[in-house]
Amino acid sequence: MRAVTVYGQIPLAQTATGTSGTKATPTLPAYDKTLLQPPVIMEPAPGNAYTLSLQNDAAAVNGLSIPHVGPGLWGFSIEMSVLNQVLGKNSSLIQVPFLNLMANLIERSGGVVVRIGGNTQEFATMVPFLEDGKTFD
């Protein structure tokens, strides 16, 4: 067994203290059998029915998100390995869920920048064209 003694640490020097008034808990707090008493309901009781009106246009709602200037989204990237599943083979076959996501982002931020490649972007190469009308391969 090894030990290290450190002298003169301030404010960690030894000080005399009294013992605390609480005794050690023999079980974990999760198994504590203390029963909490609910507070008394105030008079008159608070209301429990509310009218909530919702806007159809996100731009009409103040404080919905932080203000964005132009395409203010920090980053959006699509990994090359799942590109065909997300975007489709070419521009005529773009997947509807992806279009809905882009429409929502554009409505809320005014624009969106998509980076193709994700983690494998450094391995992607630019080619002059692809056969069969493909956009990505």
GROMACS .gro file of C-alpha atoms in nm:
model
  137
    1MET     CA    1   0.000   0.000   0.000
    2ARG     CA    2   0.130   0.345  -0.089
    3ALA     CA    3   0.032   0.675   0.061
    4VAL     CA    4   0.097   1.041  -0.012
    5THR     CA    5   0.085   1.309   0.254
    6VAL     CA    6   0.025   1.669   0.148
    7TYR     CA    7   0.080   1.943   0.408
    8GLY     CA    8  -0.048   2.298   0.428
    9GLN     CA    9  -0.329   2.293   0.173
   10ILE     CA   10  -0.547   2.597   0.222
   11PRO     CA   11  -0.853   2.587   0.252
   12LEU     CA   12  -0.827   2.209   0.286
   13ALA     CA   13  -0.628   2.222   0.611
   14GLN     CA   14  -0.777   2.029   0.900
   15THR     CA   15  -1.043   2.213   1.093
   16ALA     CA   16  -1.247   2.104   1.391
   17THR     CA   17  -1.615   2.045   1.317
   18GLY     CA   18  -1.908   1.910   1.508
   19THR     CA   19  -2.092   1.599   1.399
   20SER     CA   20  -2.391   1.634   1.172
   21GLY     CA   21  -2.737   1.573   1.312
   22THR     CA   22  -2.841   1.327   1.041
   23LYS     CA   23  -2.762   0.961   1.071
   24ALA     CA   24  -2.646   0.749   0.780
   25THR     CA   25  -2.916   0.601   0.559
   26PRO     CA   26  -2.897   0.221   0.570
   27THR     CA   27  -3.055   0.183   0.223
   28LEU     CA   28  -3.028   0.351  -0.113
   29PRO     CA   29  -3.248   0.660  -0.168
   30ALA     CA   30  -3.447   0.468  -0.431
   31TYR     CA   31  -3.573   0.237  -0.155
   32ASP     CA   32  -3.651   0.516   0.094
   33LYS     CA   33  -3.998   0.463   0.242
   34THR     CA   34  -4.063   0.833   0.311
   35LEU     CA   35  -4.417   0.926   0.206
   36LEU     CA   36  -4.453   1.277   0.066
   37GLN     CA   37  -4.769   1.472   0.145
   38PRO     CA   38  -4.931   1.657  -0.149
   39PRO     CA   39  -4.979   2.031  -0.099
   40VAL     CA   40  -5.324   2.166  -0.018
   41ILE     CA   41  -5.519   2.282  -0.327
   42MET     CA   42  -5.560   2.657  -0.315
   43GLU     CA   43  -5.898   2.828  -0.311
   44PRO     CA   44  -6.026   2.894  -0.572
   45ALA     CA   45  -5.883   2.594  -0.752
   46PRO     CA   46  -5.678   2.666  -1.065
   47GLY     CA   47  -5.855   2.629  -1.399
   48ASN     CA   48  -5.826   2.307  -1.594
   49ALA     CA   49  -5.978   2.409  -1.929
   50TYR     CA   50  -5.788   2.626  -2.176
   51THR     CA   51  -5.848   2.769  -2.521
   52LEU     CA   52  -5.547   2.738  -2.748
   53SER     CA   53  -5.540   2.894  -3.094
   54LEU     CA   54  -5.275   2.767  -3.338
   55GLN     CA   55  -5.140   2.941  -3.648
   56ASN     CA   56  -5.134   2.770  -3.988
   57ASP     CA   57  -4.814   2.946  -4.096
   58ALA     CA   58  -4.492   2.902  -3.895
   59ALA     CA   59  -4.381   3.254  -3.991
   60ALA     CA   60  -4.682   3.397  -3.803
   61VAL     CA   61  -4.567   3.247  -3.471
   62ASN     CA   62  -4.332   3.469  -3.270
   63GLY     CA   63  -4.058   3.292  -3.078
   64LEU     CA   64  -4.098   2.960  -3.262
   65SER     CA   65  -3.721   2.939  -3.302
   66ILE     CA   66  -3.419   3.163  -3.298
   67PRO     CA   67  -3.414   3.418  -3.583
   68HIS     CA   68  -3.245   3.289  -3.897
   69VAL     CA   69  -3.080   3.501  -4.163
   70GLY     CA   70  -3.088   3.329  -4.503
   71PRO     CA   71  -3.002   2.962  -4.487
   72GLY     CA   72  -2.921   2.980  -4.118
   73LEU     CA   73  -2.919   2.606  -4.049
   74TRP     CA   74  -2.576   2.510  -3.913
   75GLY     CA   75  -2.530   2.198  -4.117
   76PHE     CA   76  -2.709   1.922  -4.296
   77SER     CA   77  -2.521   1.639  -4.461
   78ILE     CA   78  -2.621   1.316  -4.629
   79GLU     CA   79  -2.381   1.022  -4.617
   80MET     CA   80  -2.286   0.884  -4.959
   81SER     CA   81  -2.375   0.528  -4.854
   82VAL     CA   82  -2.744   0.624  -4.808
   83LEU     CA   83  -2.769   0.892  -5.076
   84ASN     CA   84  -2.982   0.687  -5.318
   85GLN     CA   85  -3.225   0.588  -5.041
   86VAL     CA   86  -3.271   0.950  -4.930
   87LEU     CA   87  -3.261   1.141  -5.257
   88GLY     CA   88  -3.342   0.876  -5.517
   89LYS     CA   89  -3.157   0.791  -5.839
   90ASN     CA   90  -3.203   1.128  -6.009
   91SER     CA   91  -3.394   1.453  -5.977
   92SER     CA   92  -3.718   1.300  -6.109
   93LEU     CA   93  -3.721   1.035  -5.832
   94ILE     CA   94  -3.649   1.239  -5.517
   95GLN     CA   95  -3.810   1.076  -5.213
   96VAL     CA   96  -4.121   1.252  -5.073
   97PRO     CA   97  -4.009   1.245  -4.705
   98PHE     CA   98  -3.687   1.423  -4.804
   99LEU     CA   99  -3.885   1.685  -4.999
  100ASN     CA  100  -4.112   1.738  -4.696
  101LEU     CA  101  -3.809   1.784  -4.470
  102MET     CA  102  -3.656   2.037  -4.709
  103ALA     CA  103  -3.987   2.226  -4.740
  104ASN     CA  104  -4.017   2.250  -4.359
  105LEU     CA  105  -3.658   2.370  -4.322
  106ILE     CA  106  -3.703   2.629  -4.598
  107GLU     CA  107  -4.030   2.753  -4.445
  108ARG     CA  108  -3.868   2.801  -4.105
  109SER     CA  109  -3.524   2.929  -4.206
  110GLY     CA  110  -3.564   3.076  -4.554
  111GLY     CA  111  -3.323   2.830  -4.714
  112VAL     CA  112  -3.117   2.520  -4.652
  113VAL     CA  113  -2.766   2.411  -4.744
  114VAL     CA  114  -2.717   2.038  -4.799
  115ARG     CA  115  -2.367   1.890  -4.799
  116ILE     CA  116  -2.344   1.567  -4.994
  117GLY     CA  117  -2.098   1.319  -4.852
  118GLY     CA  118  -2.111   1.334  -4.476
  119ASN     CA  119  -1.812   1.142  -4.337
  120THR     CA  120  -1.701   1.005  -4.676
  121GLN     CA  121  -1.703   1.338  -4.861
  122GLU     CA  122  -1.323   1.335  -4.888
  123PHE     CA  123  -1.344   1.012  -5.091
  124ALA     CA  124  -1.605   1.143  -5.340
  125THR     CA  125  -1.489   1.240  -5.689
  126MET     CA  126  -1.638   1.476  -5.944
  127VAL     CA  127  -1.711   1.328  -6.287
  128PRO     CA  128  -1.829   1.508  -6.603
  129PHE     CA  129  -2.145   1.291  -6.639
  130LEU     CA  130  -2.310   0.964  -6.537
  131GLU     CA  131  -2.490   0.716  -6.759
  132ASP     CA  132  -2.864   0.645  -6.740
  133GLY     CA  133  -2.945   0.999  -6.620
  134LYS     CA  134  -2.812   0.936  -6.269
  135THR     CA  135  -2.723   1.233  -6.052
  136PHE     CA  136  -2.524   1.033  -5.795
  137ASP     CA  137  -2.349   0.697  -5.818
   0.00000   0.00000   0.00000
